Coordinates of C-alpha atoms in Angstrom, one line a residue:
M1 CA -55.2 15.2 -35.4
K2 CA -53.5 17.0 -33.3
P3 CA -49.9 16.0 -32.2
L4 CA -49.2 13.9 -29.6
A5 CA -48.3 15.5 -26.5
R6 CA -45.0 13.7 -26.1
Q7 CA -42.6 14.1 -23.0
Q8 CA -39.9 12.2 -21.4
Q9 CA -40.5 11.6 -17.3
P10 CA -37.1 10.8 -15.8
W11 CA -36.2 7.5 -14.2
T12 CA -36.4 7.3 -10.9
D13 CA -35.0 4.5 -8.2
E14 CA -38.8 4.2 -7.4
S15 CA -40.0 4.0 -11.6
V16 CA -36.6 1.6 -12.4
S17 CA -38.1 -1.3 -9.4
R18 CA -41.7 -1.0 -10.3
F19 CA -40.8 -1.7 -14.6
W20 CA -38.1 -4.5 -13.7
A21 CA -40.6 -6.2 -11.4
Y22 CA -43.6 -5.7 -13.9
E23 CA -41.0 -7.7 -16.7
T24 CA -39.7 -10.4 -14.1
Q25 CA -43.3 -10.9 -13.6
R26 CA -44.1 -11.1 -17.5
N27 CA -42.3 -14.7 -18.1
R28 CA -41.0 -13.0 -20.8
D29 CA -39.8 -15.9 -23.4
E30 CA -36.4 -16.9 -21.7
S31 CA -34.5 -16.5 -25.5
W32 CA -35.1 -13.0 -24.7
Y33 CA -32.3 -12.3 -22.6
F34 CA -28.7 -11.3 -23.8
S35 CA -26.3 -13.7 -22.1
R36 CA -29.2 -16.6 -23.2
Q37 CA -28.3 -15.6 -26.5
Y38 CA -24.4 -15.1 -26.5
G39 CA -23.4 -16.5 -23.0
P40 CA -21.6 -19.0 -25.4
A41 CA -19.9 -16.2 -27.0
L42 CA -18.7 -14.7 -24.0
L43 CA -17.2 -17.0 -22.2
E44 CA -15.4 -18.4 -25.8
I45 CA -13.4 -15.1 -25.5
A46 CA -13.3 -14.9 -21.1
R47 CA -11.6 -18.7 -21.5
R48 CA -8.9 -17.0 -24.5
T49 CA -8.1 -14.1 -21.6
G50 CA -7.1 -16.7 -19.3
G51 CA -8.2 -15.0 -16.9
L52 CA -11.4 -17.5 -16.7
R53 CA -10.4 -19.0 -13.3
G54 CA -10.5 -19.2 -9.4
Q55 CA -13.3 -17.0 -7.6
V56 CA -15.8 -15.5 -10.6
L57 CA -18.7 -12.7 -10.0
D58 CA -21.7 -12.4 -12.7
Y59 CA -22.2 -8.7 -11.7
S60 CA -26.6 -8.2 -12.1
A61 CA -27.2 -12.1 -13.0
A62 CA -30.4 -11.6 -14.9
R63 CA -32.3 -14.9 -14.6
G64 CA -28.7 -16.8 -14.2
H65 CA -28.0 -18.0 -18.0
L66 CA -24.5 -17.1 -17.7
I67 CA -24.1 -18.3 -14.2
D68 CA -25.0 -21.8 -15.3
L69 CA -22.2 -21.6 -17.7
L70 CA -19.6 -20.7 -15.5
L71 CA -20.9 -22.9 -13.1
E72 CA -19.7 -25.8 -15.7
E73 CA -15.8 -24.3 -16.5
R74 CA -13.2 -26.5 -15.3
D75 CA -11.2 -23.8 -13.8
V76 CA -13.3 -21.6 -12.4
Q77 CA -13.9 -22.5 -8.5
G78 CA -17.1 -20.1 -7.7
V79 CA -19.3 -18.1 -8.9
R80 CA -21.0 -15.8 -7.1
G81 CA -24.5 -13.3 -8.5
V82 CA -25.6 -10.4 -7.6
E83 CA -28.9 -8.5 -8.0
F84 CA -30.6 -5.6 -7.0
T85 CA -34.0 -7.3 -6.0
A86 CA -34.6 -9.6 -3.1
E87 CA -37.2 -12.0 -5.7
S88 CA -34.0 -11.9 -8.0
V89 CA -31.7 -12.9 -5.2
A90 CA -33.7 -15.6 -4.1
A91 CA -34.7 -16.8 -7.6
L92 CA -31.0 -17.3 -8.6
N93 CA -30.0 -19.1 -5.3
G94 CA -33.1 -21.5 -5.7
R95 CA -32.2 -22.2 -9.3
F96 CA -28.3 -23.4 -8.3
Q97 CA -28.2 -24.3 -4.6
S98 CA -27.6 -27.5 -5.5
R99 CA -24.8 -26.8 -7.7
P100 CA -21.3 -27.6 -5.9
K101 CA -19.2 -24.2 -7.1
W102 CA -22.2 -21.8 -6.9
Q103 CA -21.6 -19.3 -3.5
G104 CA -25.0 -18.1 -3.8
A105 CA -26.3 -14.8 -4.6
L106 CA -26.6 -11.3 -2.9
S107 CA -27.9 -7.7 -3.4
L108 CA -26.2 -5.4 -3.9
S109 CA -25.8 -4.0 -0.4
Q110 CA -25.2 -7.3 1.4
W111 CA -22.4 -7.7 -1.5
L112 CA -20.8 -4.4 -1.0
G113 CA -20.7 -5.0 2.6
E114 CA -19.1 -8.3 1.6
H115 CA -15.2 -7.8 2.1
S116 CA -13.5 -10.9 2.4
V117 CA -14.0 -12.2 -1.7
R118 CA -11.8 -10.7 -4.6
Y119 CA -12.4 -12.1 -7.7
Q120 CA -10.5 -13.3 -11.0
M121 CA -13.3 -11.8 -13.2
V122 CA -16.1 -9.8 -13.3
F123 CA -19.1 -9.8 -15.8
C124 CA -21.0 -6.8 -15.9
I125 CA -23.0 -7.6 -19.0
E126 CA -26.2 -5.1 -20.4
V127 CA -26.3 -3.2 -17.8
I128 CA -24.2 0.3 -17.8
E129 CA -26.5 1.6 -20.8
H130 CA -29.3 1.3 -17.4
L131 CA -27.8 3.4 -14.9
D132 CA -27.8 7.3 -15.4
D133 CA -24.7 9.5 -13.6
R134 CA -25.8 9.3 -10.0
Y135 CA -24.8 5.2 -10.6
L136 CA -22.4 5.1 -13.3
A137 CA -19.2 5.9 -11.9
E138 CA -19.9 3.6 -8.8
V139 CA -20.7 0.7 -10.8
F140 CA -17.0 0.9 -12.0
Q141 CA -15.6 1.6 -9.2
Q142 CA -17.6 -1.5 -7.6
I143 CA -16.0 -3.9 -10.0
Y144 CA -12.3 -2.5 -9.8
E145 CA -12.5 -3.1 -6.0
A146 CA -14.0 -6.4 -6.5
L147 CA -11.1 -7.8 -8.4
L148 CA -7.7 -9.3 -7.4
P149 CA -4.4 -7.7 -8.7
G150 CA -4.8 -8.5 -12.8
G151 CA -7.8 -9.6 -12.3
L152 CA -10.5 -8.5 -15.9
A153 CA -13.5 -6.8 -15.8
I154 CA -15.5 -8.3 -19.2
L155 CA -18.5 -5.3 -20.0
S156 CA -20.9 -5.5 -22.7
T157 CA -23.4 -2.9 -23.7
P158 CA -25.0 -1.7 -26.9
H159 CA -23.0 0.2 -29.3
A160 CA -24.1 3.3 -30.3
E161 CA -27.6 2.6 -29.9
C162 CA -30.6 5.4 -30.6
L163 CA -32.5 5.2 -28.0
E164 CA -35.4 6.8 -29.7
Q165 CA -35.9 3.7 -32.3
S166 CA -37.0 2.2 -29.5
F167 CA -38.5 4.4 -27.6
V168 CA -42.9 3.1 -26.3
Y169 CA -45.6 5.3 -25.8
C170 CA -47.8 5.9 -23.2
P171 CA -50.9 7.3 -24.0
F172 CA -52.5 7.5 -21.1
C173 CA -49.9 9.9 -19.5
E174 CA -48.3 11.1 -22.5
S175 CA -44.5 10.0 -22.0
E176 CA -42.5 8.3 -23.8
F177 CA -40.1 6.1 -22.7
H178 CA -36.9 3.3 -23.6
A179 CA -38.8 0.2 -23.9
V180 CA -36.4 -2.0 -21.8
Q181 CA -35.4 0.9 -19.8
H182 CA -31.9 2.5 -21.0
V183 CA -31.0 6.0 -20.6
R184 CA -27.5 6.5 -22.8
S185 CA -25.9 5.5 -25.7
I186 CA -22.7 4.5 -25.3
T187 CA -19.8 4.4 -27.7
R188 CA -16.0 2.9 -27.5
D189 CA -14.4 6.0 -26.6
S190 CA -16.8 7.0 -23.3
L191 CA -16.6 3.6 -22.7
A192 CA -12.6 3.2 -22.2
E193 CA -12.9 6.6 -20.9
W194 CA -15.0 5.6 -17.7
L195 CA -13.0 2.3 -17.4
R196 CA -9.5 4.2 -17.3
R197 CA -10.7 6.7 -15.2
A198 CA -11.6 3.8 -12.6
D199 CA -8.4 3.1 -13.1
F200 CA -8.4 0.1 -15.3
D201 CA -6.0 -1.3 -17.9
V202 CA -7.8 -1.0 -20.8
M203 CA -6.9 -4.1 -23.0
S204 CA -10.1 -3.7 -25.3
C205 CA -12.4 -1.9 -26.4
D206 CA -14.6 -2.0 -29.5
A207 CA -18.1 -2.7 -31.6
C208 CA -18.3 -5.9 -32.6
D209 CA -21.4 -8.7 -33.8
L210 CA -21.4 -11.3 -31.1
G211 CA -23.9 -12.6 -33.7
K212 CA -20.8 -14.4 -35.6
L213 CA -20.0 -16.1 -33.1
A214 CA -23.5 -16.9 -31.6
M215 CA -24.1 -18.6 -34.8
C216 CA -20.8 -20.7 -35.3
Q217 CA -21.5 -22.3 -32.2
Q218 CA -24.9 -23.6 -31.9
G219 CA -24.3 -24.7 -35.8
R220 CA -27.4 -25.1 -38.3
P221 CA -29.2 -27.6 -40.1
W222 CA -27.9 -28.2 -43.7
R223 CA -31.3 -27.2 -44.8
D224 CA -30.7 -24.3 -43.6
W225 CA -27.0 -23.0 -44.8
S226 CA -26.7 -20.1 -46.2
Y227 CA -23.8 -18.2 -47.8
N228 CA -22.9 -16.2 -45.4
Y229 CA -23.3 -19.0 -42.8
L230 CA -20.9 -21.0 -44.4
K231 CA -18.6 -18.1 -44.9
R232 CA -18.6 -17.6 -41.0
A233 CA -18.5 -21.3 -40.4
A234 CA -15.3 -21.5 -42.6
R235 CA -13.8 -18.6 -40.9
Y236 CA -14.5 -20.0 -37.4
R237 CA -12.6 -23.1 -38.3
L238 CA -9.5 -22.0 -39.4
L239 CA -9.3 -19.8 -36.3
R240 CA -10.4 -23.0 -34.0
C241 CA -6.9 -24.9 -36.4
Q242 CA -5.1 -21.8 -36.0
D243 CA -5.6 -22.0 -32.4
K244 CA -3.3 -25.1 -31.6
Y245 CA -0.3 -23.9 -33.5
Q246 CA -0.2 -19.8 -33.3
T247 CA -0.4 -17.7 -30.3
G248 CA -2.5 -14.5 -30.3
Q249 CA -5.8 -16.3 -29.5
L250 CA -7.6 -13.4 -28.2
E251 CA -6.7 -10.9 -30.8
R252 CA -7.6 -13.2 -33.5
L253 CA -11.0 -13.5 -32.8
L254 CA -11.6 -10.1 -31.2
K255 CA -10.6 -9.0 -34.7
W256 CA -13.1 -11.5 -36.5
L257 CA -15.6 -10.2 -34.2
R258 CA -14.7 -6.9 -34.8
T259 CA -17.4 -4.4 -36.9
P260 CA -17.7 -0.9 -37.2
Q261 CA -21.4 -0.3 -36.7
G262 CA -22.1 -2.7 -34.0
P263 CA -24.0 -4.0 -33.0
H264 CA -22.7 -5.0 -29.5
L265 CA -19.7 -3.1 -27.6
L266 CA -17.3 -5.4 -25.7
A267 CA -14.6 -4.2 -23.8
I268 CA -11.9 -6.2 -21.4
A269 CA -10.3 -4.3 -19.1
R270 CA -7.5 -5.2 -16.4
K271 CA -7.1 -3.9 -12.9
K272 CA -4.0 -2.8 -12.6

């Protein structure tokens, strides 16, 4: 059998739009979405920054799993979502229109034309790995300008991902591409540098395992307990006890989650 003639086609705005229109219509299991898996963990980290209050924005909100949690936060006064297709915007507004703190979803162009609202916190979760060089710097600048002075941006992305491991092959056009349209592999140093170029003060930027926190938050029936689970649960309980009597809650949690290999990369940055 002769070798496959594999080639990589560049992602264009049109092909990206078609890809995500297809993914949106697939009725994929909701548990696949990152914010469904790790939304509570992200919010616990956000609370410990002291900045989860006032007006909050979810930049590229997908199905709204993070928004659903943000709307229940006591100190959050309003939540806005930004998405990139009319269908996604309509779906978000339909889902949350009856929630008191919901400020509505906007398309990117609508949101960029809105100058009256600035945010205490902006979430940008699993977005930047999809952006090529045409858009990357723009997104960091958009987030910076959306924040109030002293406001916080929380960003997540896969850590040092080997893109080729997730390639799929099309036998009809003999091209290969990343299964969920990732176009770049991002390291701690590269993410921190992009944030600094956008004039952010980088508070934290490290590889981590959000699964450690998610596992402890969800709990397990005693029949499913393992040594690894019990060890993590004990450490999490200790952290919660220390929070009652000691300062440095955010730093302790991030130190526990930090792992050299990832699989996640989490950054917290402040607008100067």
